[in-house]
Amino acid sequence: MKFFQPRTLHKRIMLAIALLQLLVVGLFSLYMLIQQVGNEITNRQVLGHKMIAITAPAVTHLIEFDPRGIDAYLGAMLGDRAITAITVKDSEGKLLFQQAKEVNPLHAVAGWFKAAEFKPTVTTELKSARGSLGLITLQLSNDVLNEKTHTLLNDVAYLFMLLLGVDLIAIQLLVKSVMAPLTPLAAMAREVSQGNWDKTMLAAADNASDEVRNLSDAFVESAKTMKRQIRELEETRGQLAENELKLRNLVNNMQEVLLEVDQSGHVTFLNPAWEELTGYATETTLHRPFTEFLAQPKHQSYFEAGRLEHIPLTDLQLEVRARDGKALWMQMSTSLQRDDSGAVTGLISTLEDVTETLHLQELQHQHEQDLYRLTITDPLTGVYNRRHFDDLLENLLHMNLHKNLPLALVIVDIDGFKFINDTYGHPVGDQVLRTVANTLRANEHQGGAVARIAGDEFAVLLQNVNAEEANRIGHMIHADLNRAIVPLTVGQLTIQTSIGIAVAPLHGKTPLDLVRAADVALYHAKQSGRNRVDTLSKERGEAIMDIFSQGFELRNAISAGMILPFMQPIVDLKTRKVFAYEVLTRMRRGDAFVPADDFIPIAEDLGLIRDMDMFVITQSLTLIPKNVHLFVNISLNSFYAPEFTQQLRDLLHSPIAKGRAITLEFTERQTTEMSAEFIQMFNEIRAGGCNVALDDFGVGYSTYSYLRQLRPEFVKIDGSFVLQLKENQEDVKIVEQIRELAHVIGAHTIAEHIEDEETIAMLIKMGVDFGQGYYFGKPVNVQDKHWLTADLV
Ligand code: C2E
Ligand code: MG
Ligand code: MG
């Protein structure tokens, strides 16, 4: 039945139209046939009636006049093709004539139509003047009708064929004209299908209809798009192939292990890095549970079936057991694989060997910890250093005050440490420091800390300890330290300490206030004979507040420029010429000037002395003419801050100090350790071109060793030995000794507090070089124009 399923449009249209045509022409032919056959049937009837109308009078006549002639007449009539039988009956029904021929059957086609009208016989009455003579019946023959029908059928068939033929030719032409433009399209399509894209540029035929043209254009367009897309697709495919190659190379050459595990935890993919790192062949590892290669059960649990979901995607380090038994640490980065419903179907991970890195990290961590320990501890004693103590104090104080808890600070100062160092040497000094540190550490309170905050000073912080408890602990520490023994090559050494205690918030709420309070307590302990513990009492706490308020005044005075240099001449005793001027500080309070003695100790206690000294020396160098030899007092406390030494050195090298004679006076108000660092510092400052004078010589602690170590250019004999020189023989002896001592080291002597002529004479006699005192001139404000005097009588 292929014919009824034509593949081409052309054939389909042809077939459709042909069928339609067949139907139309068929119907038309059928119509024609029906018309013609109907007509013929009618004609036959009419002919029948005509014949009977002609025959009836003749037969009537013969019956009436020549009955024998009937047979001949009707027999001749029967010879007509249209009649097959004739019957004549008289009025009584007696058969007068009957004759019949053989009857041909009716043509089948004729039989289909007008059956009602198709009557094979016609009968009429034989009427004469006498009335009815009987009936004549003619039986009509089918032959004529059959013949006609046959002819008709042939005609209709011819007509049908003709029409069909003409139509088919017309349709063929019509369809061709419609379909013809499609041919190039079909050709295009064929070319396109064979990949000959350039042919797509073909246009539709000129005579093509708009629709076909549009179709052709659209086709060309779509072909172009397709061509572009295919080109892009090919490019993409090329790229993909290239990428795949790259990817494969990458995966194969990756240093990290690429691992794929299915949802049951079995290995489904591994790159060569696995074998390289672990020693297990990839083939033998595949399809085995990954847990077999993990050393730790905790790590194994991540790869158990159904648990993959809980694996940390980053930040997971696994211990993998290598084939040779070595532990490998691998950093794992994972991406979970899921199906459409979101269920985990496996994972893909990279495993980076971080064994070495971890090892290095550990070493580095160790190293950093060591470094950190070094930065926060004192290398000699192992306790915290000053810097870390400052941080600790600040943090603990903040924390304790916030929680409303007390914090005690115990400052332990080794009595006579300098003496120990000087006498027994530094190794013993170090041993003493270590012993103190160990004893303090042994007493370390929970949450507290021990630090070495200065050469011979230690601090202990006690958390949540009130004044009473702190005092008890302080005494305990003191007793322990007293019991401590440092063995010497010959004999042994006991340690004596002075301890100052202050408690926050009672004695201060800031680190500075608390340290100062403890310092003041320590100061009192030392003042009252050393080797004791001193806790600030309530009264002393108030005294400290007093000092602090003075400190406040001092601080303001420094920043407001209310600290002024006063000048007192230093005179050559023999020539009475002014040799130099000593700068003595005064603080302005309203109209009055507060003498240095009233505020310098406080400035030292409160740590303000540094700023003050720097301020005074800078001001003096600025205000006083360059040709004046200046003696400037500097507190040894100022040197505790390394930046002060630097500042002073810079100042002495600055233009305002250049070419000027400067002598720095040092006095020992509190015990100050003359360490090697201190000596070096002095020498550095001296290298800047200034002299050193030891002030107040004869009073204070261990000034002889100062003399030996510092080798000053000037020794100032303390005023207390000069004031009563005339009356006191002892003082004469002391002054003489000091002078001698000074001359031994090549220093000049300056006597302080000369108030009369007699004393001058005595001093000259004793060989003292210079002098100063009210007799020559009281300290005068530098802003007073008349302070500068060339000669004095
Ligand atoms: P100093 O350096 O021994 O100064 C001598 C002190 O004796 C001065 O007291 C001075 O006014 C006083 N004086 C001078 N001549 C006589 C006299 O004939 N009789 C009596 N009775 N006293 C006399 P001042 O000015 O109160 O200074 C006290 C101490 O303060 C000074 O002792 C010095 O060590 C210190 N000082 C003064 N100015 C400064 C300074 O700018 N920085 C530092 N660090 N200390 C200073
Ligand atoms: Mg002085
Ligand atoms: Mg003095």
mmCIF file of N, CA and C and ligand atoms in Angstrom, residues 582-584 631-634 665-667 694-696 716 752 772, ligand 2:
data_model
loop_
_atom_site.group_PDB
_atom_site.id
_atom_site.type_symbol
_atom_site.label_atom_id
_atom_site.label_comp_id
_atom_site.label_asym_id
_atom_site.label_seq_id
_atom_site.Cartn_x
_atom_site.Cartn_y
_atom_site.Cartn_z
ATOM 1 N N GLU A 582 74.842 77.673 88.589
ATOM 2 C CA GLU A 582 74.060 76.444 88.750
ATOM 3 C C GLU A 582 72.581 76.774 88.538
ATOM 4 N N VAL A 583 71.932 75.922 87.747
ATOM 5 C CA VAL A 583 70.495 76.110 87.515
ATOM 6 C C VAL A 583 69.743 75.406 88.639
ATOM 7 N N LEU A 584 68.936 76.157 89.376
ATOM 8 C CA LEU A 584 68.113 75.580 90.451
ATOM 9 C C LEU A 584 66.657 75.875 90.115
ATOM 10 N N PHE A 631 75.847 74.658 85.265
ATOM 11 C CA PHE A 631 75.755 73.432 86.047
ATOM 12 C C PHE A 631 74.269 73.087 86.140
ATOM 13 N N VAL A 632 73.909 71.927 85.644
ATOM 14 C CA VAL A 632 72.484 71.558 85.641
ATOM 15 C C VAL A 632 72.273 70.296 86.478
ATOM 16 N N ASN A 633 71.283 70.328 87.375
ATOM 17 C CA ASN A 633 70.981 69.161 88.212
ATOM 18 C C ASN A 633 70.112 68.163 87.436
ATOM 19 N N ILE A 634 70.563 66.941 87.479
ATOM 20 C CA ILE A 634 69.737 65.897 86.851
ATOM 21 C C ILE A 634 69.585 64.747 87.823
ATOM 22 N N GLU A 665 75.036 67.833 87.086
ATOM 23 C CA GLU A 665 75.192 67.489 88.503
ATOM 24 C C GLU A 665 74.296 66.298 88.825
ATOM 25 N N PHE A 666 74.893 65.316 89.454
ATOM 26 C CA PHE A 666 74.096 64.152 89.864
ATOM 27 C C PHE A 666 74.111 64.045 91.361
ATOM 28 N N THR A 667 72.956 63.800 91.893
ATOM 29 C CA THR A 667 72.884 63.605 93.331
ATOM 30 C C THR A 667 72.180 62.292 93.573
ATOM 31 N N LEU A 694 79.600 65.520 91.025
ATOM 32 C CA LEU A 694 78.864 64.728 92.019
ATOM 33 C C LEU A 694 78.390 65.696 93.088
ATOM 34 N N ASP A 695 77.091 65.806 93.207
ATOM 35 C CA ASP A 695 76.482 66.802 94.096
ATOM 36 C C ASP A 695 76.358 66.229 95.511
ATOM 37 N N ASP A 696 76.251 67.123 96.463
ATOM 38 C CA ASP A 696 75.965 66.744 97.856
ATOM 39 C C ASP A 696 76.906 65.646 98.353
ATOM 40 N N LYS A 716 81.035 68.250 94.565
ATOM 41 C CA LYS A 716 80.452 69.345 95.353
ATOM 42 C C LYS A 716 80.312 68.893 96.800
ATOM 43 N N GLU A 752 79.473 73.995 98.901
ATOM 44 C CA GLU A 752 78.109 74.557 98.855
ATOM 45 C C GLU A 752 77.835 75.354 100.129
ATOM 46 N N GLN A 772 79.973 78.211 96.354
ATOM 47 C CA GLN A 772 78.699 78.882 96.054
ATOM 48 C C GLN A 772 77.905 78.963 97.337
HETATM 49 MG MG MG B 2 73.182 70.968 92.718
#
